[in-house]
Coordinates of C-alpha atoms and ligand atoms in Angstrom, one line a residue:
X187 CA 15.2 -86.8 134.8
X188 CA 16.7 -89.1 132.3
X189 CA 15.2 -88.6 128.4
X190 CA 14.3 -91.9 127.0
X191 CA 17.1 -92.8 124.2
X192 CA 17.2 -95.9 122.4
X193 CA 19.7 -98.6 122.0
X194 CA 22.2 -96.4 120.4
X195 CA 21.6 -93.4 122.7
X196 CA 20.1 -91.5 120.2
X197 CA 16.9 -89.1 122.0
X198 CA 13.2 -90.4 120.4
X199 CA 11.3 -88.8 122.9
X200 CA 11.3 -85.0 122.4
X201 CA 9.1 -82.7 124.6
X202 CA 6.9 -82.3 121.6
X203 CA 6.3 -85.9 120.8
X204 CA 5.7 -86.3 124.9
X205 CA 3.2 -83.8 124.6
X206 CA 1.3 -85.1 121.3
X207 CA 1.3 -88.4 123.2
X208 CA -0.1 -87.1 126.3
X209 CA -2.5 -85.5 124.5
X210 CA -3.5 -88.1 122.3
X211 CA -3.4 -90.8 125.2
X212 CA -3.8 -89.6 128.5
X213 CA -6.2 -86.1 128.4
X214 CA -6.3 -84.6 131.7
X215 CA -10.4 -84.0 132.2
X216 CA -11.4 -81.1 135.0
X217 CA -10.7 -83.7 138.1
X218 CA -7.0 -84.7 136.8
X219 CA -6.2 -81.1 135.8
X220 CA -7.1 -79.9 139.0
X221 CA -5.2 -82.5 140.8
X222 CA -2.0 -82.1 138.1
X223 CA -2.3 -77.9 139.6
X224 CA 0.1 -78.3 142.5
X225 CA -0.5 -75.2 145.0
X226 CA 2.8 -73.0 145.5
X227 CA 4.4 -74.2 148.8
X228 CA 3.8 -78.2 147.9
X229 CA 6.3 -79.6 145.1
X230 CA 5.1 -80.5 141.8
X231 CA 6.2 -84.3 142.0
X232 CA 3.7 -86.1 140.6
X233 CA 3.2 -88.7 138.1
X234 CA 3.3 -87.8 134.3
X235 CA 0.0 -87.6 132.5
X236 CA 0.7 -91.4 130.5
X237 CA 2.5 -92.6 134.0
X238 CA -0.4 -92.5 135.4
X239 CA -2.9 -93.2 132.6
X240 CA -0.7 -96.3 133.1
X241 CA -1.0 -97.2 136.4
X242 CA -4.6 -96.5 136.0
X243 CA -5.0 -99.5 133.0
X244 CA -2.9 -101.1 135.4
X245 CA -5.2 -101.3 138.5
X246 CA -8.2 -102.1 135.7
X247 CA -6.5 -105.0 133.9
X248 CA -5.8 -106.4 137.7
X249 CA -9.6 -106.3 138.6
X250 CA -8.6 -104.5 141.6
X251 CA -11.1 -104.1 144.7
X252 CA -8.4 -103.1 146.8
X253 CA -5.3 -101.2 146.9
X254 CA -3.5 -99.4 148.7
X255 CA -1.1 -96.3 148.0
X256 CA 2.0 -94.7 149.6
X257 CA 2.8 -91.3 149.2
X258 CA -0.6 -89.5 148.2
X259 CA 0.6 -85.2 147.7
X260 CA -2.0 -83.9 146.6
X261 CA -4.3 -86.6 144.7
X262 CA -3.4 -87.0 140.9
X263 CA -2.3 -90.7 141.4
X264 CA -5.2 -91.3 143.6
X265 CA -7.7 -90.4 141.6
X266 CA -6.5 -92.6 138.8
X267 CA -6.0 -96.0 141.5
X268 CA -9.3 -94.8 141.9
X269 CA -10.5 -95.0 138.1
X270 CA -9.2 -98.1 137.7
X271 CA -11.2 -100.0 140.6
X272 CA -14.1 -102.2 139.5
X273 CA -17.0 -101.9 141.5
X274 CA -17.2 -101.4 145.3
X275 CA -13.5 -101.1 145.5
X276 CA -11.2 -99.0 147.5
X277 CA -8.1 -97.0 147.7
X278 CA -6.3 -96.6 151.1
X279 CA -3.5 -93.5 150.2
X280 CA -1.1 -92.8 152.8
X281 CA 0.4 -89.2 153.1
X282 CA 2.3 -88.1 156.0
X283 CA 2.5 -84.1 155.0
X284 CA -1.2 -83.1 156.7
X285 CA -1.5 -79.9 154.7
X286 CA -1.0 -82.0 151.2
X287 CA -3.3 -84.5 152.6
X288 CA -5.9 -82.1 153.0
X289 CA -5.4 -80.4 148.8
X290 CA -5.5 -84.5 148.3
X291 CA -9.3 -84.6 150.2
X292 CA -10.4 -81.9 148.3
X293 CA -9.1 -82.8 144.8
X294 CA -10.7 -86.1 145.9
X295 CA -14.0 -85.1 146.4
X296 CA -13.9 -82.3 143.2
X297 CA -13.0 -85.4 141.3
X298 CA -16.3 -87.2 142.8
X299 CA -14.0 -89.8 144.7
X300 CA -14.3 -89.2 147.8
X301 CA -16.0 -92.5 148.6
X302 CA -13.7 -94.9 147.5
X303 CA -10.2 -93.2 148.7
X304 CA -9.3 -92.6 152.3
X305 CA -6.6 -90.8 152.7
X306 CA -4.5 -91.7 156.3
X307 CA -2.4 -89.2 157.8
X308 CA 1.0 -90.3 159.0
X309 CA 4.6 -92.0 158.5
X310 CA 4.3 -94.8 155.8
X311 CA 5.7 -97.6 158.1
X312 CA 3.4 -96.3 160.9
X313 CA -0.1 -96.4 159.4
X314 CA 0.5 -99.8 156.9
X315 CA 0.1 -102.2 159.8
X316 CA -3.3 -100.7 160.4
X317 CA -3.9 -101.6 157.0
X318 CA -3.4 -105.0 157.0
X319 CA -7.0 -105.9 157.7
X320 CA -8.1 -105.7 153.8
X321 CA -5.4 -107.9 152.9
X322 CA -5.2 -109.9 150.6
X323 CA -4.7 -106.6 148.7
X324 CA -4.4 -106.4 144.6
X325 CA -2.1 -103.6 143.7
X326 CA 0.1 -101.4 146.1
X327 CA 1.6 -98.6 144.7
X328 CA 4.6 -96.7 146.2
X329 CA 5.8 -93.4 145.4
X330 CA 6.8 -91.5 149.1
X331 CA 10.3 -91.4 150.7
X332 CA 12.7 -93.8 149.1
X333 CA 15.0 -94.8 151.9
X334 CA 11.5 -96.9 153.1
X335 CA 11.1 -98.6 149.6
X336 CA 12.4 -101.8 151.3
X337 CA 9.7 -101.7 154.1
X338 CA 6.7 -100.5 151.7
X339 CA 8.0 -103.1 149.2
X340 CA 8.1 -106.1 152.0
X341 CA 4.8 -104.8 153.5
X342 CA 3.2 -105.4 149.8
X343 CA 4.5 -108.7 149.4
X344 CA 3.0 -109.5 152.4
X345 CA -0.2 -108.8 151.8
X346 CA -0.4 -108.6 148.2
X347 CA -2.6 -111.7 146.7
X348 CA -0.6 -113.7 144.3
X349 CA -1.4 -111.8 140.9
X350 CA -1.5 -109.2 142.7
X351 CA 0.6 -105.9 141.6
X352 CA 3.4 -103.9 143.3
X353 CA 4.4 -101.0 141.7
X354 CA 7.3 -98.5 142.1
X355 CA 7.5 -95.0 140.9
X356 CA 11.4 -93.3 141.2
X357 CA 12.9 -97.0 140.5
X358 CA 15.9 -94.9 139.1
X359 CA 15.8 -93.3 141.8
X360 CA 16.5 -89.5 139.8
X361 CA 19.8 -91.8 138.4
X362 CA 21.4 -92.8 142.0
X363 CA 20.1 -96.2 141.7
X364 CA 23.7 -97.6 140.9
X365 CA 25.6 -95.1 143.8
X366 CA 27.1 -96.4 146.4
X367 CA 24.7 -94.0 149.1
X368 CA 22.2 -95.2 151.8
X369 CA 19.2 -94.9 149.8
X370 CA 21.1 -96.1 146.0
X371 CA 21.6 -99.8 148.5
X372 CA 17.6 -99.2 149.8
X373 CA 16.3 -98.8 146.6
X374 CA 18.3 -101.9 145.1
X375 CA 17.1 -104.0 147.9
X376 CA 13.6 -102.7 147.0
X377 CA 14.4 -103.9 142.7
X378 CA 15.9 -107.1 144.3
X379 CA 13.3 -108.0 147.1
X380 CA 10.2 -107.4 144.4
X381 CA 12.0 -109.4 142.1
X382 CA 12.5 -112.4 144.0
X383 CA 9.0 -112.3 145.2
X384 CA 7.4 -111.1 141.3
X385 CA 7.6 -111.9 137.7
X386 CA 9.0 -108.4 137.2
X387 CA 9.7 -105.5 135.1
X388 CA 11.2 -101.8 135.6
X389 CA 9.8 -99.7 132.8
X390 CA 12.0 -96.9 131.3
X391 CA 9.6 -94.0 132.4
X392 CA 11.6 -90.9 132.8
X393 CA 12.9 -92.3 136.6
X394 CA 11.9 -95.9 136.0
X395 CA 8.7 -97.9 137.3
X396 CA 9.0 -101.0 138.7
X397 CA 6.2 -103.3 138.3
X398 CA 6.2 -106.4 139.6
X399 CA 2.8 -109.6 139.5
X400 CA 3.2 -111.8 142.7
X401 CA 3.7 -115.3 142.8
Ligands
SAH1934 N1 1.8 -90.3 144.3 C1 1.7 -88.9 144.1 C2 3.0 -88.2 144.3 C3 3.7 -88.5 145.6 S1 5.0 -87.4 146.0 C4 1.2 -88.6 142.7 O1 1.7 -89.1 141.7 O2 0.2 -87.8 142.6 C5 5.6 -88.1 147.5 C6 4.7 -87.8 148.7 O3 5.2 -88.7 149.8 C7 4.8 -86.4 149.3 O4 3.5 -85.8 149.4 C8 5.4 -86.6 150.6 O5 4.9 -85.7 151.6 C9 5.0 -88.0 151.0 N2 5.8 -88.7 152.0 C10 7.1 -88.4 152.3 N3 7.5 -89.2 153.3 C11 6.5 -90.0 153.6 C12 6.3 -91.0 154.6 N4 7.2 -91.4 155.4 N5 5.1 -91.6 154.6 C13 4.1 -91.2 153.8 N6 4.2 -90.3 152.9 C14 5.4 -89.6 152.8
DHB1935 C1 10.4 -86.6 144.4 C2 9.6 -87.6 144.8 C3 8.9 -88.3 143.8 O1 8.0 -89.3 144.1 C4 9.0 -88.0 142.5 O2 8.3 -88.7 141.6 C5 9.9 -87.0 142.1 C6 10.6 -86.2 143.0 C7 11.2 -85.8 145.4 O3 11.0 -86.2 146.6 O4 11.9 -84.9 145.1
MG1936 MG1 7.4 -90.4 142.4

């Protein structure tokens, strides 16, 4: 992943300054730790500690009652969707892997949120259109396979309430977005669709996270 330089290229962020921030910021307490302890077998490819502290303040500031996630592993983002929920809100996480859907349930339930996330088992693009009952939705937040961004991303703008939030993690796509491959054109369409349909941003997180309010 790309370190954070400024204007002139020179590096700013250095692992120990990332890690005074993190600790400073965006403490993991027993829930998130757990969650943040990926079990060998299942890859460590969750969100950074202030990425999702982020996304967390995100969902908060958007008064969110309901959102829905794609790409779940094993929790850590989930619990923080779930954080930021006002009251009797929900998260819906998607996650088509059954055996990191089922470390997700119980780093759900350690974390004392079992009752506001469900996590679905299944393909992204399958199990959205069973979702589409709780729209109007207020933040969707994608972060599973990235040739699909496209579909997640037109799935949210369809059902997304305007203010609502659509959020992309990987928007750098691990520095392909620019390559002239299958899923560098899919996860331009995904930048381009959300902002045509969004006052946007893409944040310069380590792989970029797009953000984007609907109109
Ligand atoms: N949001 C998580 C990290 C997700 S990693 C966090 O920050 O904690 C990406 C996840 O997407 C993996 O668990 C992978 O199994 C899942 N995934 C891959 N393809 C998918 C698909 N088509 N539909 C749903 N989930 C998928
Ligand atoms: C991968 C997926 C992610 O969502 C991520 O943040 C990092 C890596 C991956 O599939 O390798
Ligand atoms: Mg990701």
């Amino acid at each position: 992943m790309a370190d954070s330089t400024s204007r002139s290229g020179a590096r700013y962020a250095t692992q120990e300054i990332v890690d005074y921030t993190n600790r400073v910021h965006a403490s993991h307490d027993a829930g998130l730790t757990r969650a943040f302890t990926v079990p060998d077998g299942i890859p460590a490819i969750q969100l950074g500690p202030s990425e999702g502290k982020l996304v967390e303040m995100l969902v908060r500031m958007a008064g969110a009652t309901k959102v829905v996630e794609v790409g779940t592993l094993v929790g850590y983002s989930a619990i923080h969707l779930a954080r930021g929920l006002a009251a009797g809100g929900h998260v819906w996480s998607i996650e088509y892997d059954p055996r990191h859907a089922e470390v997700a349930r119980a780093n759900l339930a350690a974390a004392g949120m079992s009752d506001r996330v469900t996590v679905h088992v299944g393909a992204g693009l399958d199990v959205l259109p069973t979702l589409s009952a709780h729209a109007p939705l207020d933040v969707v937040f994608i972060d599973a396979d990235k040739d699909n961004y496209p579909g997640y991303g037109r799935w949210a703008i369809e059902h997304l309430r305007p203010g609502g939030l659509v959020i992309g993690d990987n928007a750098y796509l691990f520095g392909e977005l620019t390559a002239d491959t299958h899923r560098g054109r899919a996860m331009r369409e995904f930048h381009e669709l959300v902002a045509a349909a969004c006052e946007s941003v893409c944040i310069p997180t380590p792989d970029g996270l797009v953000v984007g309010i609907k109109r």
